[in-house]
Coordinates of C-alpha atoms and ligand atoms in Angstrom, one line a residue:
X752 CA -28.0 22.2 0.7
X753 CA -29.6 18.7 0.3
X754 CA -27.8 16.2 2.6
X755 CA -29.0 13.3 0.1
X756 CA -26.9 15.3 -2.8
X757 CA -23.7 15.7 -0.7
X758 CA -21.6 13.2 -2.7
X759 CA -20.5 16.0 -5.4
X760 CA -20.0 18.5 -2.5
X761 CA -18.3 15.9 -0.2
X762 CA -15.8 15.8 -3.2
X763 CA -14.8 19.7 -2.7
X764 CA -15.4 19.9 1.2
X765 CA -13.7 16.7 2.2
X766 CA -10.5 17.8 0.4
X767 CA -9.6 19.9 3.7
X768 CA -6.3 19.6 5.5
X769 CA -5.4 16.0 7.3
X770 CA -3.8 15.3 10.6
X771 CA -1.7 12.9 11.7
X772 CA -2.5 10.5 14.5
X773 CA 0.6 8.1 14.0
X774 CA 3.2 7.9 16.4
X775 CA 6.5 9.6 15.6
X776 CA 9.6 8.7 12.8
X777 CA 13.4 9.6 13.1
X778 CA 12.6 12.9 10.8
X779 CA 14.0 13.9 7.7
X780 CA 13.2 17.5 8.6
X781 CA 10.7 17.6 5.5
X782 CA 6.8 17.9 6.1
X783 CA 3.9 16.7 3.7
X784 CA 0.3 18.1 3.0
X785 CA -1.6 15.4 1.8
X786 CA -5.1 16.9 0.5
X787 CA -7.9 14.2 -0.7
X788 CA -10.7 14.5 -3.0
X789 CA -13.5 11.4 -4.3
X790 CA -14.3 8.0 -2.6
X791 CA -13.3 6.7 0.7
X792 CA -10.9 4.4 -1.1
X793 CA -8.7 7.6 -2.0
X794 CA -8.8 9.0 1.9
X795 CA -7.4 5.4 2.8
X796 CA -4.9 5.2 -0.1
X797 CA -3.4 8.6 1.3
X798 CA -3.2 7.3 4.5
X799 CA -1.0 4.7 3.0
X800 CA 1.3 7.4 1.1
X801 CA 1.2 8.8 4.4
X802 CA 2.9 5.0 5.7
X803 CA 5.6 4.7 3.0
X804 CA 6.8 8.5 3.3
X805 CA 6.6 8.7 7.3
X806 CA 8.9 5.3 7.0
X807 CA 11.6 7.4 5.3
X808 CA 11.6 10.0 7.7
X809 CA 8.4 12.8 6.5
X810 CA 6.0 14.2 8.7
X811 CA 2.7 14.7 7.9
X812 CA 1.2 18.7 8.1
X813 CA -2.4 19.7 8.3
X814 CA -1.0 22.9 7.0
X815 CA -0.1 23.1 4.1
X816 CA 1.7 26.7 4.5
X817 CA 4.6 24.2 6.4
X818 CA 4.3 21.9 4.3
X819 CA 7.9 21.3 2.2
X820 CA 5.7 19.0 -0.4
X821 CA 2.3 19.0 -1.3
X822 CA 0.3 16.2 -2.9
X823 CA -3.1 16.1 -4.1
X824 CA -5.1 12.6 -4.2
X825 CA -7.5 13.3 -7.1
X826 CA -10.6 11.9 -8.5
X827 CA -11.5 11.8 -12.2
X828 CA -15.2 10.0 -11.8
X829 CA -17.1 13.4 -12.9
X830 CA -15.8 16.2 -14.4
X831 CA -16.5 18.7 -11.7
X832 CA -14.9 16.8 -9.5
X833 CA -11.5 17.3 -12.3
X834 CA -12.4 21.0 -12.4
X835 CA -11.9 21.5 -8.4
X836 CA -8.7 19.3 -8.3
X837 CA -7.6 22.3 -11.0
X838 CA -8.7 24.9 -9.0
X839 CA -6.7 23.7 -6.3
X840 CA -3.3 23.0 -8.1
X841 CA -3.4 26.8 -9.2
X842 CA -4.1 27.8 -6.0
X843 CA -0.9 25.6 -4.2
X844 CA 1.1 27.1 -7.2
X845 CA 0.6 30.8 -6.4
X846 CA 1.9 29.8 -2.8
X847 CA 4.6 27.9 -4.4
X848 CA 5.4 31.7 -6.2
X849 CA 6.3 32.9 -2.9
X850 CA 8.2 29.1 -1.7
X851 CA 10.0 28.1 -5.0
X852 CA 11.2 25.1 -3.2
X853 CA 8.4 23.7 -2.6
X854 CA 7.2 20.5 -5.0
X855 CA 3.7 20.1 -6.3
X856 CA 2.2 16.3 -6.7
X857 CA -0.9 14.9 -8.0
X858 CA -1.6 11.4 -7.1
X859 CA -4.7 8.8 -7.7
X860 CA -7.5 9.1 -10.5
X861 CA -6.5 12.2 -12.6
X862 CA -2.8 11.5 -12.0
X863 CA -3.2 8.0 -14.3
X864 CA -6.1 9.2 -16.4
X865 CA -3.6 12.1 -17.5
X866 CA -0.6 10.6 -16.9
X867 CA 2.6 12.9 -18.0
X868 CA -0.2 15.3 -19.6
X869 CA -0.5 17.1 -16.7
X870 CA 2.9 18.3 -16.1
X871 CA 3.0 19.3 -19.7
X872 CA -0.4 21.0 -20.0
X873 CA -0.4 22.0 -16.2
X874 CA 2.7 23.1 -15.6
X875 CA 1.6 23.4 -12.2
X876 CA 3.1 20.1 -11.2
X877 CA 6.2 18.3 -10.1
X878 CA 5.2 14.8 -9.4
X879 CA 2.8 12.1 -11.0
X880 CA 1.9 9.1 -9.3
X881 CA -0.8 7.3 -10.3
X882 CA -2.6 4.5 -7.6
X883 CA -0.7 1.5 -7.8
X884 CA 2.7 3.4 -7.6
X885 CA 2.6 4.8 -4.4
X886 CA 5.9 2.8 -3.4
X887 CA 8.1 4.6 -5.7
X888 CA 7.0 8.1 -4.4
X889 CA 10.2 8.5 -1.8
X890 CA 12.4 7.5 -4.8
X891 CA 10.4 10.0 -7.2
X892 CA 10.9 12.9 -4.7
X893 CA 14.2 12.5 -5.1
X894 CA 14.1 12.1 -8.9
X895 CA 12.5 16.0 -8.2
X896 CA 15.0 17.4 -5.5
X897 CA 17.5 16.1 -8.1
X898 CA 16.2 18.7 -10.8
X899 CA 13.8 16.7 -12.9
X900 CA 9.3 16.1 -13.3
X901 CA 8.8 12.5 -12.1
X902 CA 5.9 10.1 -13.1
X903 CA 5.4 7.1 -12.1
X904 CA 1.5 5.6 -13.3
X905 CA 2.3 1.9 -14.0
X906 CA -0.5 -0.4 -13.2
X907 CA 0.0 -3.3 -11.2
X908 CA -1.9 -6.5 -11.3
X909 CA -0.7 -7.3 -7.8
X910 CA 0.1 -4.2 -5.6
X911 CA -2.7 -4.4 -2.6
X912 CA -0.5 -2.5 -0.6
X913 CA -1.6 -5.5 1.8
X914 CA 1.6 -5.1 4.6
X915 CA 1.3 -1.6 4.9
X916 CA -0.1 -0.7 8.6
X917 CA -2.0 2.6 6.9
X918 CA -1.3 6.0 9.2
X919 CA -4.8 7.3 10.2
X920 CA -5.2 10.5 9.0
X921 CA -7.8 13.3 10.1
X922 CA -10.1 10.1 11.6
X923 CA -12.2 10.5 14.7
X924 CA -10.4 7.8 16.8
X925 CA -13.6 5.1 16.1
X926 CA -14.4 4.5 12.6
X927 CA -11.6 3.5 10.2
X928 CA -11.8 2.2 6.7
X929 CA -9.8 -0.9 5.6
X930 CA -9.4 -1.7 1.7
X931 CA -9.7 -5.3 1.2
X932 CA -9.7 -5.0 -3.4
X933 CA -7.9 -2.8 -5.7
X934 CA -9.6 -1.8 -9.2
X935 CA -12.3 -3.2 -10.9
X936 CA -13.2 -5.2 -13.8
X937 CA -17.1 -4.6 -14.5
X938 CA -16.3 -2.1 -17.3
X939 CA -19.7 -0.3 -16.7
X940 CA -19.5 1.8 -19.6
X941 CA -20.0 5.5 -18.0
X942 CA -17.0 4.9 -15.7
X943 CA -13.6 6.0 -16.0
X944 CA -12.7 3.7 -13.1
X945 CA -11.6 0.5 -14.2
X946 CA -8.9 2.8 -16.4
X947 CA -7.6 4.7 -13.6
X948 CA -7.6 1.6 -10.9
X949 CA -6.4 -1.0 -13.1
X950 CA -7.3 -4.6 -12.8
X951 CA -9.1 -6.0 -9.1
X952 CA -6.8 -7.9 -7.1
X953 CA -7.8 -8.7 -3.8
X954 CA -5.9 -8.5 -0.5
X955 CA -4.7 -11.4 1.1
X956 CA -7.3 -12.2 4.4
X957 CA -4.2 -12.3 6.7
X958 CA -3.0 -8.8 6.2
X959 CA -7.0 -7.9 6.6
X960 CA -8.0 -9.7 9.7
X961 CA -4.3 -8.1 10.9
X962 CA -5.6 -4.8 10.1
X963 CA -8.5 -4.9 11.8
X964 CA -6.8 -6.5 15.3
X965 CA -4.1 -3.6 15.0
X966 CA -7.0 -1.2 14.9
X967 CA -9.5 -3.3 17.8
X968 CA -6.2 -3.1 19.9
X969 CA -6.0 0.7 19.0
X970 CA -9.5 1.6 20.4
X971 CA -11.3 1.5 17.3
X972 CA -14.7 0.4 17.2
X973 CA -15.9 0.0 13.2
X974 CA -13.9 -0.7 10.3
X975 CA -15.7 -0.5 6.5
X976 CA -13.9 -2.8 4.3
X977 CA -13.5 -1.1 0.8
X978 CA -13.8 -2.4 -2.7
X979 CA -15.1 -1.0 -6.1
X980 CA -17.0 -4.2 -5.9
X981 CA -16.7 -6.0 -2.5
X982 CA -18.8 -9.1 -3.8
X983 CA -16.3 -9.6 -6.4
X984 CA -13.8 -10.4 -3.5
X985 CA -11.9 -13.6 -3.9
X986 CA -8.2 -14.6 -2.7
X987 CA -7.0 -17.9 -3.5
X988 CA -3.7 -17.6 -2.6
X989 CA -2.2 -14.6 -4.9
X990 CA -2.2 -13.3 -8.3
X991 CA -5.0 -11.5 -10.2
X992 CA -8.4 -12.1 -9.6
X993 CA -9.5 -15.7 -11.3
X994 CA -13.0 -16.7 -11.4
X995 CA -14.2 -19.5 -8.6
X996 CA -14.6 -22.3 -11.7
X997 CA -11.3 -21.6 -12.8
X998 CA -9.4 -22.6 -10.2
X999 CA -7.0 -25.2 -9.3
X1000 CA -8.9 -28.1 -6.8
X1001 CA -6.0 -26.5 -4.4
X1002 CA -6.8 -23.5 -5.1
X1003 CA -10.2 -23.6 -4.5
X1004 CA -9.9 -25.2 -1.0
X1005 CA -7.8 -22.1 0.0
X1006 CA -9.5 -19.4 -1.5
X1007 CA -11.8 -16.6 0.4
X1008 CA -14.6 -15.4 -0.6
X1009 CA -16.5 -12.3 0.5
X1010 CA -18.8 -13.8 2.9
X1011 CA -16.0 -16.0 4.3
X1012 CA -13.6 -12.7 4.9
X1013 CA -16.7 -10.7 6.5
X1014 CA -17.2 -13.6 9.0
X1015 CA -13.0 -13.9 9.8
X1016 CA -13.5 -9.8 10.2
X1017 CA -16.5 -10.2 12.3
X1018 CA -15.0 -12.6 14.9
X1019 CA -11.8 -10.1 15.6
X1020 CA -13.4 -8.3 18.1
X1021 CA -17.3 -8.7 18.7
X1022 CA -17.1 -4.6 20.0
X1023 CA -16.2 -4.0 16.6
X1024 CA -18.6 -3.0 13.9
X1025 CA -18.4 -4.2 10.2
X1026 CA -19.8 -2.1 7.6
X1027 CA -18.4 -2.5 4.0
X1028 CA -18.9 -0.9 0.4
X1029 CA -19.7 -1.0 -2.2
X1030 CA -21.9 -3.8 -3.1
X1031 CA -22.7 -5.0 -6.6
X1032 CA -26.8 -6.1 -7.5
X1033 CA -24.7 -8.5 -9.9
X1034 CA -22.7 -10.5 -7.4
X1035 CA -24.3 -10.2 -4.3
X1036 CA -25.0 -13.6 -2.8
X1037 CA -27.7 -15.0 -0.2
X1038 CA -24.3 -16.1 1.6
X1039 CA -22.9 -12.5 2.3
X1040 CA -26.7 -11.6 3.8
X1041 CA -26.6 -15.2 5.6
X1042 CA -23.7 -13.9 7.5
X1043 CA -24.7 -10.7 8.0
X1044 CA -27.9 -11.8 9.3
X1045 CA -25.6 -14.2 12.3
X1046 CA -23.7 -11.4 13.4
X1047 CA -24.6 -8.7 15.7
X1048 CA -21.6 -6.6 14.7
X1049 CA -22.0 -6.9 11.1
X1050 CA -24.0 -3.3 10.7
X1051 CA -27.8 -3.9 9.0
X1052 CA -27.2 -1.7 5.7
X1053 CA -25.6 -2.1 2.7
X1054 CA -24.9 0.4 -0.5
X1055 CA -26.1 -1.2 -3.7
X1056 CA -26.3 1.6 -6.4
X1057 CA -29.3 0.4 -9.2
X1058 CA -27.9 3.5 -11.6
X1059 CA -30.9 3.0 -13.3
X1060 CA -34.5 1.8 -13.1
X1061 CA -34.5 0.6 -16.5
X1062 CA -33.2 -3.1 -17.9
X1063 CA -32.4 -1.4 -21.4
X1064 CA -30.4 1.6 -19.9
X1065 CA -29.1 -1.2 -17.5
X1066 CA -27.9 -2.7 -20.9
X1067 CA -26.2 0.0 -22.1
X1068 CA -24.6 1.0 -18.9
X1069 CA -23.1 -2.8 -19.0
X1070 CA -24.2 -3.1 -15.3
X1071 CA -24.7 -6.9 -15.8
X1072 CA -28.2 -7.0 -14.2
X1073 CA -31.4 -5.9 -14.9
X1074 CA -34.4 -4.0 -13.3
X1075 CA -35.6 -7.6 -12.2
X1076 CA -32.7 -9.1 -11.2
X1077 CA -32.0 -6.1 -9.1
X1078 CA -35.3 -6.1 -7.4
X1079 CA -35.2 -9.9 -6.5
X1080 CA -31.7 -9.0 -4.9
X1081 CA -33.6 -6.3 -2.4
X1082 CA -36.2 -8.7 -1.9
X1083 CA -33.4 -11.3 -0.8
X1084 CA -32.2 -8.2 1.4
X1085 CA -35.9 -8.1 2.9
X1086 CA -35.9 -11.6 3.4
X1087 CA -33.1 -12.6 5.0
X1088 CA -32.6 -9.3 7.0
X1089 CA -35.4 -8.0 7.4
X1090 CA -34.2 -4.6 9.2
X1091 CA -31.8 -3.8 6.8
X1092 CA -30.9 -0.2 5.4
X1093 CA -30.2 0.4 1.9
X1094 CA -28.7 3.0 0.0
X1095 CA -27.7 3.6 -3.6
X1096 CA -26.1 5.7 -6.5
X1097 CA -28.2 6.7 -9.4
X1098 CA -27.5 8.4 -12.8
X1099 CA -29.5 10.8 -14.5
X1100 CA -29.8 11.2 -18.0
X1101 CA -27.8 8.9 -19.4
X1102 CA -27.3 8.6 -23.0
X1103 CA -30.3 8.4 -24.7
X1104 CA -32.2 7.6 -21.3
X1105 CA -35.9 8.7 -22.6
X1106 CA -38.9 10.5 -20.3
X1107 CA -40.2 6.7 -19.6
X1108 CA -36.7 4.8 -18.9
X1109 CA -36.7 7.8 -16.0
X1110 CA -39.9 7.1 -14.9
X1111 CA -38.7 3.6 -14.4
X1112 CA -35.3 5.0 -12.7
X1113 CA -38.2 7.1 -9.8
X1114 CA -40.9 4.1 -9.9
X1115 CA -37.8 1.8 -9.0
X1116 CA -37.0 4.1 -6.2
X1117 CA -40.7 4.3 -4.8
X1118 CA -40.2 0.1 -4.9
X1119 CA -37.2 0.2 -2.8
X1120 CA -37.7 3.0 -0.9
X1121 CA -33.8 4.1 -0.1
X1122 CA -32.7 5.3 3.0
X1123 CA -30.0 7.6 1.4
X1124 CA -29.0 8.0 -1.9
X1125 CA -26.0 9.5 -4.0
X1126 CA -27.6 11.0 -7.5
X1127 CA -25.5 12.4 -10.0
X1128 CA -26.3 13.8 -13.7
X1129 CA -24.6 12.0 -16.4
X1130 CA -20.7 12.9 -17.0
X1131 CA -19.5 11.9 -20.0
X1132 CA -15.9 10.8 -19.3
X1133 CA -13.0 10.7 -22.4
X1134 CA -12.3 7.7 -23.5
X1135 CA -14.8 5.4 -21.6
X1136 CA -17.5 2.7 -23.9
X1137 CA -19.8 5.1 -23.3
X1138 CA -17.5 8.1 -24.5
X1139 CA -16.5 6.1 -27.7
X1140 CA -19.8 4.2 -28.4
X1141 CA -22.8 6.7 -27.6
X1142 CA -23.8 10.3 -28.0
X1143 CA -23.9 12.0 -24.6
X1144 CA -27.7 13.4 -26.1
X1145 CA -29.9 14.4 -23.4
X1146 CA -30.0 18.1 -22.8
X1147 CA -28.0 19.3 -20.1
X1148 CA -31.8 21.3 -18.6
X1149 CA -33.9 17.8 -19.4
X1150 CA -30.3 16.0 -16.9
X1151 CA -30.8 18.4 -14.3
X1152 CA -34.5 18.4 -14.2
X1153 CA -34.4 14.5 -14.0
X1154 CA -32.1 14.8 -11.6
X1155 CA -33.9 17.2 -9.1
X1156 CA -37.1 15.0 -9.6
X1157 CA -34.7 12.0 -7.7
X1158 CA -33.4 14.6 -5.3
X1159 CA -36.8 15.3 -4.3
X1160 CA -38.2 11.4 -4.0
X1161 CA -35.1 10.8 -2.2
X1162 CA -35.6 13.2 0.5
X1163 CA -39.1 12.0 0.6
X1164 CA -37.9 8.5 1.4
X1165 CA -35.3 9.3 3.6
X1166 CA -37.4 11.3 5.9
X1167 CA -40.3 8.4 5.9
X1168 CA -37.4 5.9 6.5
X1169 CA -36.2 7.8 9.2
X1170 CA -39.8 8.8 10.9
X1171 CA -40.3 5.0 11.2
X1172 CA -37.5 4.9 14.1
X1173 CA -39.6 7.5 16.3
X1174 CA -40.2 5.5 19.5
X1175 CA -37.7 3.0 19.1
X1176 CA -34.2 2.3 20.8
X1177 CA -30.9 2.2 18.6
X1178 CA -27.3 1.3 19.8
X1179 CA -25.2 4.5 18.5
X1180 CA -21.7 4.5 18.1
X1181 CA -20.5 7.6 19.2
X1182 CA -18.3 9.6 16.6
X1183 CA -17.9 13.1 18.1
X1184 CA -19.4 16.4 19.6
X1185 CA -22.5 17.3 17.2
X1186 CA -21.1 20.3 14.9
X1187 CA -24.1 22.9 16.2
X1188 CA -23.9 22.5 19.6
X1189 CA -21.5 20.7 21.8
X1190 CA -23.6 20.2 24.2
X1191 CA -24.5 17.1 22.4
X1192 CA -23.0 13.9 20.6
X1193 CA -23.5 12.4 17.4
X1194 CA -23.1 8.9 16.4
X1195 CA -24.3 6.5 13.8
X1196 CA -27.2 3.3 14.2
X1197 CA -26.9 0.4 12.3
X1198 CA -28.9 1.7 9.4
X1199 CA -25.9 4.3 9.4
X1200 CA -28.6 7.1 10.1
X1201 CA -26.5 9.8 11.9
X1202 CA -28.5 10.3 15.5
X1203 CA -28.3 13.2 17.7
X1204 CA -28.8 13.2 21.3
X1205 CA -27.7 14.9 24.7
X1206 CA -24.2 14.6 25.5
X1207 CA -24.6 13.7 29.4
X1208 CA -21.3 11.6 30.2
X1209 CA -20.6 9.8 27.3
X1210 CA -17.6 10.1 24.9
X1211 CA -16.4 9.2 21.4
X1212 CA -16.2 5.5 20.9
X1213 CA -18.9 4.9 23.5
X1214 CA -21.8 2.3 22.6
X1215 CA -25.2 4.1 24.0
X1216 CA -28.7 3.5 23.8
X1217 CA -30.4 6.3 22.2
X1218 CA -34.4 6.6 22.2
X1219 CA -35.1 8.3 19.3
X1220 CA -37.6 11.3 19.9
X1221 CA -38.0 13.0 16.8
X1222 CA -36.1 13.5 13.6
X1223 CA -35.0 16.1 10.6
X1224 CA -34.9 15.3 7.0
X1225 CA -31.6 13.9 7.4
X1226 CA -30.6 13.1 11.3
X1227 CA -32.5 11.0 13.9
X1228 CA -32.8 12.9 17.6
X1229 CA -32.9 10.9 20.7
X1230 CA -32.1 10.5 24.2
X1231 CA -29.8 8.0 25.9
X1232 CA -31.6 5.5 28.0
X1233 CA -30.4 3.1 30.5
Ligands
5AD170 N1 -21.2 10.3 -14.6 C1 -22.0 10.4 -13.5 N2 -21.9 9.6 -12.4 C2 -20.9 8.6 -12.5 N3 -20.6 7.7 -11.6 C3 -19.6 6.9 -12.1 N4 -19.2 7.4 -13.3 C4 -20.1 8.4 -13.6 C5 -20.2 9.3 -14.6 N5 -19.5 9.2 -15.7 C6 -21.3 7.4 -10.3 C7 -22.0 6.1 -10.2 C8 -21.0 5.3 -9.3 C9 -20.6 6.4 -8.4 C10 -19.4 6.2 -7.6 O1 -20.4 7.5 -9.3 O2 -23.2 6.2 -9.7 O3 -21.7 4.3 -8.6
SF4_171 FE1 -17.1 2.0 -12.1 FE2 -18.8 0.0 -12.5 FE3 -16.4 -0.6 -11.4 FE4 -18.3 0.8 -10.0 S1 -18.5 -1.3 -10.7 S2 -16.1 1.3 -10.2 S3 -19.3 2.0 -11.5 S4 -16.8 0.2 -13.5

């Protein structure tokens, strides 16, 4: 399989079971599965559910045949991805045939996009807790061992979960992920997102830069700080997100911005490596590049999805940019960085996207020339602008043959990208054994290009130089060098 079409199969293969890295709580006796599906914010909100249960006395299980209570942390963005968090409830309820004790709970996207639907329609289900309720869930167990269905999807326009020390779940030991917003407010029209997530509200910087010291101290050696929209980051002291202009003269000379937080993250630990995602073509300033330009730790790539090449599809999709505008924002990238890696997402077929609004979509890509890319076909999704404004009219052939023509460029540009590190010297962050042969490590370069190279001495959460030699379609090889 493609490695540049791996989001829609990450969604199904990353669900697998989690462990449990945290140190020990005065048990209850009663052990939790927790099994995640989508984006990298849902793997860090279930290490958080993980925090708030272990505090009243769970353990966590990475099987879930132990496990006294199961919970699913679903994603609603595409419908396949629904279709698989289905397949998997019906699946935990044959084993609950044979355990009758045992309670079923889905939590995240699906959980608030269906809300008490899905233990009516289901039936497969005990618990529904959508994302900003994940406090409530000891209280709702209860509810359950007490004879009754509990839901719980009220939205918050505060929770950030901000002094919760997160339990790190199934992680390697180096790389950790830190969520500095909740939600979103762009309303791009496609996405189900902003309905499922709520409002954004941003994490105060304290509870951040805490994070990331707890985790430094902890022998961690990157963090990515999360956001729908990391740009859009601004605290000013609490409360929902305002916008700069708005605020109070007070306000303003205590507020953070996202360029301001990177550089706070940046100076924890200078042996720590900042990444972040995802970026937005439509806030992204010179400043955030500026400060990733002045520190060495702050990793050369960012993920800015264009989802189209195409200012009238742009339109539609409410993306607040156009082709243009986005193009001036990579050449700001160029400029001011000029070894930068960038990656993006891209939709094919798109209401009433024609043949040429897709030729702008590949002739955008040969422009840029992405390192990596996440491509998906159009999904309409119910009751989205998109859902209730436009006809979801390309043919589901003419989607997926759009879509295999971006599969194809991509791999083209991700090989070229990758040939053009033959020769040179990368510092790789070790992440583990290489699955095919353990006689060798792989790691991750700036560019976040995974590298390959002979396992000699080193060890997980070592820095090495790595010549690079040679490399596949997807994966630089190299050789560590003095
Ligand atoms: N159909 C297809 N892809 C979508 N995405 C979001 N909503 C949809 C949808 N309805 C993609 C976008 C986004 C990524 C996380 O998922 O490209 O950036
Ligand atoms: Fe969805 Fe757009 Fe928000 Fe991304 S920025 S989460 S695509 S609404």
């Amino acid at each position: 399989m493609l490695e540049t079409a791996s989001k829609e199969i990450d969604e199904t293969r990353q669900g697998e079971a989690i462990e449990r890295y945290s140190k020990g709580a005065s048990s209850n006796g009663r052990k939790v599965y927790i099994e995640s599906y989508g984006c990298q914010m849902n793997f860090s909100d279930s290490e958080i559910v993980a925090s708030i249960l272990e505090k009243e006395g769970y353990e966590t299980t990475k099987l879930m045949q132990d496990a006294d209570i199961v919970f699913v942390n679903t994603c609603s963005i595409r419908e396949k991805a629904e279709q698989t968090v289905r397949k998997r409830l019906s699946s935990f309820h044959k084993v609950k045939e044979e355990k009758p004790g045992m309670i079923i709970g889905v939590l995240g996207c699906m959980a608030e996009r269906m809300k008490s639907k899905l233990l009516d329609e289901e039936k497969l289900v005990d618990i529904v807790v959508g994302p900003d309720a994940y406090r409530d869930l000891p209280q709702l167990v209860n509810q359950v061992d007490g004879g009754r269905k509990a839901v719980n999807v009220i939205l918050s326009k505060e929770e950030t979960y901000g002094d919760i020390s997160p339990v790190r779940l199934g992680g390697n030991g180096v790389t950790s992920f830190v969520s500095i917003t909740r939600g979103c407010d762009n309303m791009c029209t496609f996405c189900v997102v902003p309905f499922t997530r709520g409002r954004e509200r941003s994490r105060d910087p304290k509870t951040i830069v805490n994070e990331v010291r707890e985790l430094s101290a902890n022998g961690y050696k990157e963090v990515t700080l999360l956001g729908q929209n990391v740009d859009s980051y601004l605290w000013y002291g609490g409360g929902p997100k305002k916008e700069f202009e708005k605020l109070s003269e007070e306000e303003k000379a205590q507020s953070v911005n996202f360029a301001q937080l990177m550089e706070m993250v940046a100076q924890v630990d200078p042996n720590v490596r900042v990444r972040f995602s995802t970026s937005h073509p439509k806030d992204m300033t010179d400043d955030v590049l500026h400060v990733m330009a002045k520190y060495d730790n702050i990793c050369n790539y960012i993920h800015l999805p264009f989802q189209s090449g195409n200012s009238r599809v742009l339109e539609m999709m409410n993306r607040g940019y156009s082709r243009e505008w986005y193009l001036d924002r990579v050449n700001a990238i160029r400029r001011i960085i000029p070894d930068c890696a960038i990656s993006a997402d891209v939709i094919a077929g798109f209401c009433s996207e024609t043949e040429e609004e897709h030729q702008d979509t590949l002739s955008l890509m040969e422009e840029v020339k992405y390192h990596f890319s996440y491509m998906f076909k159009y999904s309409e999704r119910p009751n989205t602008l998109a859902q209730r404004k436009f006809e979801d009219d390309v043919p589901e052939e003419v989607k997926q043959r759009r879509l295999s023509e971006i599969i194809a460029l991509q791999q083209e540009h991700s090989f070229e990208q990758l040939k053009k590190d033959i020769g040179k010297t990368y510092k790789v962050l070790v992440e583990g054994v290489s699955k095919k042969s353990d006689k060798e490590l792989y790691g991750r370069n700036t560019h976040n290009s995974v590298v390959v190279f002979p396992r000699g001495n080193y060890k997980a959460g070592d820095y090495v130089d790595v010549k690079i030699n040679d490399c596949t379609s997807a994966t630089l090889l190299g050789e560590a060098v003095a």
